[in-house]
mmCIF file of C-alpha atoms in Angstrom:
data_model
loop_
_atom_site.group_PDB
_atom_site.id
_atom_site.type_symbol
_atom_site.label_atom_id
_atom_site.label_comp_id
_atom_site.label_asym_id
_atom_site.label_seq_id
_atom_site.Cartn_x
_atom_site.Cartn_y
_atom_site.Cartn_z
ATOM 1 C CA UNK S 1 0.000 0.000 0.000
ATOM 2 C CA UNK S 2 1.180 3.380 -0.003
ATOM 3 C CA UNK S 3 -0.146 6.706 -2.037
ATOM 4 C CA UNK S 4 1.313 5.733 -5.079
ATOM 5 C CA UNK S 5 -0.567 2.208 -4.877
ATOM 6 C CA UNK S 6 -3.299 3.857 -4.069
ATOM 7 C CA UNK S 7 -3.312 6.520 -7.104
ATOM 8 C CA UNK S 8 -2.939 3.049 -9.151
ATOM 9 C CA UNK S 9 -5.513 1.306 -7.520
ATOM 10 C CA UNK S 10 -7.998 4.235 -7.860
ATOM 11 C CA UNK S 11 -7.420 4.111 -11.527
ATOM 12 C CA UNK S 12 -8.125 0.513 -11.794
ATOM 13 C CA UNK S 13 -4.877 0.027 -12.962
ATOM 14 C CA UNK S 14 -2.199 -2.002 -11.210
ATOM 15 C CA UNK S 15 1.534 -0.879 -10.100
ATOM 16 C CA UNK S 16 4.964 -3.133 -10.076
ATOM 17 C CA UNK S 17 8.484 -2.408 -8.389
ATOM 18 C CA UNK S 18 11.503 -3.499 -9.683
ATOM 19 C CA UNK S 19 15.119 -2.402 -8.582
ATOM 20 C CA UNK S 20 16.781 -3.722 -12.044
ATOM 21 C CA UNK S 21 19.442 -1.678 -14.204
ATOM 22 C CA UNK S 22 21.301 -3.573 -16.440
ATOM 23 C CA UNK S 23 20.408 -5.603 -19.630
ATOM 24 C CA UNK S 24 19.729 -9.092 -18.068
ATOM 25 C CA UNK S 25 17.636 -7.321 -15.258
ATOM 26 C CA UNK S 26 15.527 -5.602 -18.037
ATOM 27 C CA UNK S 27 15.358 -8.970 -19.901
ATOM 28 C CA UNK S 28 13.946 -10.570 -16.599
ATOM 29 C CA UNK S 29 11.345 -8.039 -15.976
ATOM 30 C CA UNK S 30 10.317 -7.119 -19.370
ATOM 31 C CA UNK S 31 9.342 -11.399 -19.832
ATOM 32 C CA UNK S 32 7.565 -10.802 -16.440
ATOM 33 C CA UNK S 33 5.717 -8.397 -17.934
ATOM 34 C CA UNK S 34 5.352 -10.054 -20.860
ATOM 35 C CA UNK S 35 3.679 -13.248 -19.304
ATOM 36 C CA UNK S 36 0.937 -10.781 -17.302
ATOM 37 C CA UNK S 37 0.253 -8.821 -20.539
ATOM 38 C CA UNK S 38 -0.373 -12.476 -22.315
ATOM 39 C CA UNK S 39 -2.902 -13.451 -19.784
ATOM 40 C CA UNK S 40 -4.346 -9.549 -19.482
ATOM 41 C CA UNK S 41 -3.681 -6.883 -22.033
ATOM 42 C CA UNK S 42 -3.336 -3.305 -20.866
ATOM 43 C CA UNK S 43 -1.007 -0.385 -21.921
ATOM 44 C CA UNK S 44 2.369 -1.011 -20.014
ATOM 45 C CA UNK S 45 3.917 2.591 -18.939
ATOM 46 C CA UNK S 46 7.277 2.568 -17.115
ATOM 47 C CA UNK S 47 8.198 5.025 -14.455
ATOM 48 C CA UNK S 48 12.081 5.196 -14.666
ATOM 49 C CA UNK S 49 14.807 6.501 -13.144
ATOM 50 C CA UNK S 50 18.722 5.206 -13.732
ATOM 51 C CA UNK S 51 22.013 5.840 -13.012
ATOM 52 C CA UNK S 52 23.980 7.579 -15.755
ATOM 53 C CA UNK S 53 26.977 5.062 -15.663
ATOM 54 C CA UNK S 54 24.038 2.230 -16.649
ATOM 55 C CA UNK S 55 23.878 0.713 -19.681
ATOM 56 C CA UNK S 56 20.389 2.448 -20.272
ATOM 57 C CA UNK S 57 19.765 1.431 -24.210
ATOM 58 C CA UNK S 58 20.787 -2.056 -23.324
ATOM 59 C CA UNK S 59 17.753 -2.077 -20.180
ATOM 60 C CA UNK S 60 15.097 -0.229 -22.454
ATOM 61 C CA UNK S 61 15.655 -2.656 -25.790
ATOM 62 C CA UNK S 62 13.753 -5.398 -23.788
ATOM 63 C CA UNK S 63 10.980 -3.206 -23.422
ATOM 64 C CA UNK S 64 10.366 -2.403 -27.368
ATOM 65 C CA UNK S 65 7.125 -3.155 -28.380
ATOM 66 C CA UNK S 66 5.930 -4.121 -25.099
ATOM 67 C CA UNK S 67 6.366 -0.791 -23.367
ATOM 68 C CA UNK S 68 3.966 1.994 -24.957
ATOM 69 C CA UNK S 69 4.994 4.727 -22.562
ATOM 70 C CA UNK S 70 8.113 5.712 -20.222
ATOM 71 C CA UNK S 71 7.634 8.850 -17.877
ATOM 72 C CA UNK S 72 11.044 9.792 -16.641
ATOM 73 C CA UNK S 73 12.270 10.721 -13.276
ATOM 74 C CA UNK S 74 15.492 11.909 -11.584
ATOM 75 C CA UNK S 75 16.631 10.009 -8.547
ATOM 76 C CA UNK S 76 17.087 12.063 -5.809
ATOM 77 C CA UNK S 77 20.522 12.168 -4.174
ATOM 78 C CA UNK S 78 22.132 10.097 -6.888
ATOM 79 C CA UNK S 79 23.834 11.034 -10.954
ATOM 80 C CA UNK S 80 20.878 9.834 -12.234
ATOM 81 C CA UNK S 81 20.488 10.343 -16.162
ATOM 82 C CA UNK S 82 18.776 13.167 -17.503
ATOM 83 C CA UNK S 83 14.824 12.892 -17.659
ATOM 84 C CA UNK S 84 15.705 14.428 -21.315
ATOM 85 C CA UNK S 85 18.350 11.823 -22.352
ATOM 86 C CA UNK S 86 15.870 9.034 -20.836
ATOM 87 C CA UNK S 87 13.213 10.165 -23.208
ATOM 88 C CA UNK S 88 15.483 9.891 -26.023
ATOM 89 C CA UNK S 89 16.767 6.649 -25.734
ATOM 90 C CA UNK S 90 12.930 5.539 -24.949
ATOM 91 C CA UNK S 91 11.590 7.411 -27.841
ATOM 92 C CA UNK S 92 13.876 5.575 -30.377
ATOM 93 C CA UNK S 93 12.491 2.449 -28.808
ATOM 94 C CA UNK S 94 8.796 3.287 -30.094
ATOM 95 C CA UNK S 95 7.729 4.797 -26.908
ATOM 96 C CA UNK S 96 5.895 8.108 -25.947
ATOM 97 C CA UNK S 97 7.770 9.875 -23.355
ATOM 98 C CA UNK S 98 7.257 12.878 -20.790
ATOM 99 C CA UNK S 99 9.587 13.711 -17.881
ATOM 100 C CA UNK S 100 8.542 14.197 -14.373
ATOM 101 C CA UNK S 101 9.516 15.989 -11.255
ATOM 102 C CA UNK S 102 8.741 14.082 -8.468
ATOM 103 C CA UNK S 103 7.497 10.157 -7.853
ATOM 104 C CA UNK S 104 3.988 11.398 -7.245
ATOM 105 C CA UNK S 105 3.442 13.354 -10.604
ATOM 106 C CA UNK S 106 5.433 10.539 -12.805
ATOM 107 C CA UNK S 107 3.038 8.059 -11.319
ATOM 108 C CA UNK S 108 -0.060 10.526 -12.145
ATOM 109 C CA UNK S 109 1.035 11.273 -15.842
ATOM 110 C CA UNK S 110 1.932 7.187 -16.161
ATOM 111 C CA UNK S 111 -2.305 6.875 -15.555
ATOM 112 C CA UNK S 112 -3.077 9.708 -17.826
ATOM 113 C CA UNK S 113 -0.388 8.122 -20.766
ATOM 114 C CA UNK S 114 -1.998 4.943 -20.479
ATOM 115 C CA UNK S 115 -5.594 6.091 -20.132
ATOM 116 C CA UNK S 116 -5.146 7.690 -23.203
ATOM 117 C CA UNK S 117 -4.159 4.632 -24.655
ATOM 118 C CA UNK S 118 -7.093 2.450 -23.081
ATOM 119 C CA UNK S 119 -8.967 2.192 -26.865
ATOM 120 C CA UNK S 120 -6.605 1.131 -28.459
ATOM 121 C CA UNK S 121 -5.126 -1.789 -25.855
ATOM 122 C CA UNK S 122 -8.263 -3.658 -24.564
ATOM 123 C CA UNK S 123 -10.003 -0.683 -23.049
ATOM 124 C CA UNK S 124 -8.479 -1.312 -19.882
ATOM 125 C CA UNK S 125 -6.333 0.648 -17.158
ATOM 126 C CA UNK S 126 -2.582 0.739 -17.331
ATOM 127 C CA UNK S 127 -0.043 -1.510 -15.707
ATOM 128 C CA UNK S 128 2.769 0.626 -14.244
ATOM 129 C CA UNK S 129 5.963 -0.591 -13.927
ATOM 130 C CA UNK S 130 8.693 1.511 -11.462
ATOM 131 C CA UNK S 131 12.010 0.678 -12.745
ATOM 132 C CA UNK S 132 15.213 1.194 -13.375
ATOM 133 C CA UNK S 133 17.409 1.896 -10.157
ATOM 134 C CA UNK S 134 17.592 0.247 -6.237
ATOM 135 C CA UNK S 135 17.797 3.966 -5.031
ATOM 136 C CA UNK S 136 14.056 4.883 -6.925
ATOM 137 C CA UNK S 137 13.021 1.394 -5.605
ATOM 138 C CA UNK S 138 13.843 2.964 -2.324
ATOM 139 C CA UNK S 139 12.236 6.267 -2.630
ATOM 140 C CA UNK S 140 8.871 4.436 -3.577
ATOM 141 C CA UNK S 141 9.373 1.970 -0.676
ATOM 142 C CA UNK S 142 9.964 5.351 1.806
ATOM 143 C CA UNK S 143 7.094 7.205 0.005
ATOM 144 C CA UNK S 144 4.870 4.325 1.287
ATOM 145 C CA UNK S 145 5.863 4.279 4.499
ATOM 146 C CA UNK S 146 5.357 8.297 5.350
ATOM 147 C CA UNK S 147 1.502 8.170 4.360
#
């Protein structure tokens, strides 16, 4: 539980965590994802944040085609890549892409992005997917202990 579960869960959508951010780690989640979207289509949106000394293109590439959105986020604290370099890289991938400034708002324009893609994916709410860094893993794990 936690505010941004709750956002989610108001939406009717639902909300995953995962602390990978390298290639194998985005192969691993991205057939995770893969096997819920096979038994329940709806628009997949990642929240992401990463460390600029990751290999970024290598994570996103197992997300083409599956991901339809990315909403980028710094991560607090840390030399995390720029929102605007994120985009980029997620952009090339087939992706729409907006940057964030905060947890809170990325999670809130993640609903919106794949609300506006309900027609066209099974008319249903999105599945959000945090990713992308241990230290944003962490600031969604604190945010849902302060509420």
């Amino acid at each position: 539980s936690g505010i941004l579960a709750d956002k989610v869960s108001e939406a009717g959508g639902e909300l995953w965590l995962d602390g990978g951010h390298n290639p194998q780690a985005g192969r691993a989640v991205a057939a995770a994802m893969a096997a819920l979207e096979a038994r329940a289509s709806r628009p997949l949106i990642l929240v992401m944040g990463i460390l600029a000394n990751k290999d970024v293109g290598g994570f996103l590439s197992s997300f083409e085609g599956l991901a339809s959105g990315l909403v980028a986020v710094d991560i607090p604290g840390h030399a995390s890549l720029a929102p605007e370099t994120l985009l980029e890289l997620a952009q090339a991938r087939g992706m729409r892409g907006q940057a964030a400034d905060s947890l809170t708002s990325a999670v809130d324009a993640a609903i919106r992005m794949g609300d506006a893609q309900r027609k066209d994916i099974n008319d249903q709410p999105p599945r959000i997917l945090i990713c992308g860094s241990l230290y944003l893993a962490g600031e969604v794990l604190r945010l849902s202990e302060t509420d």
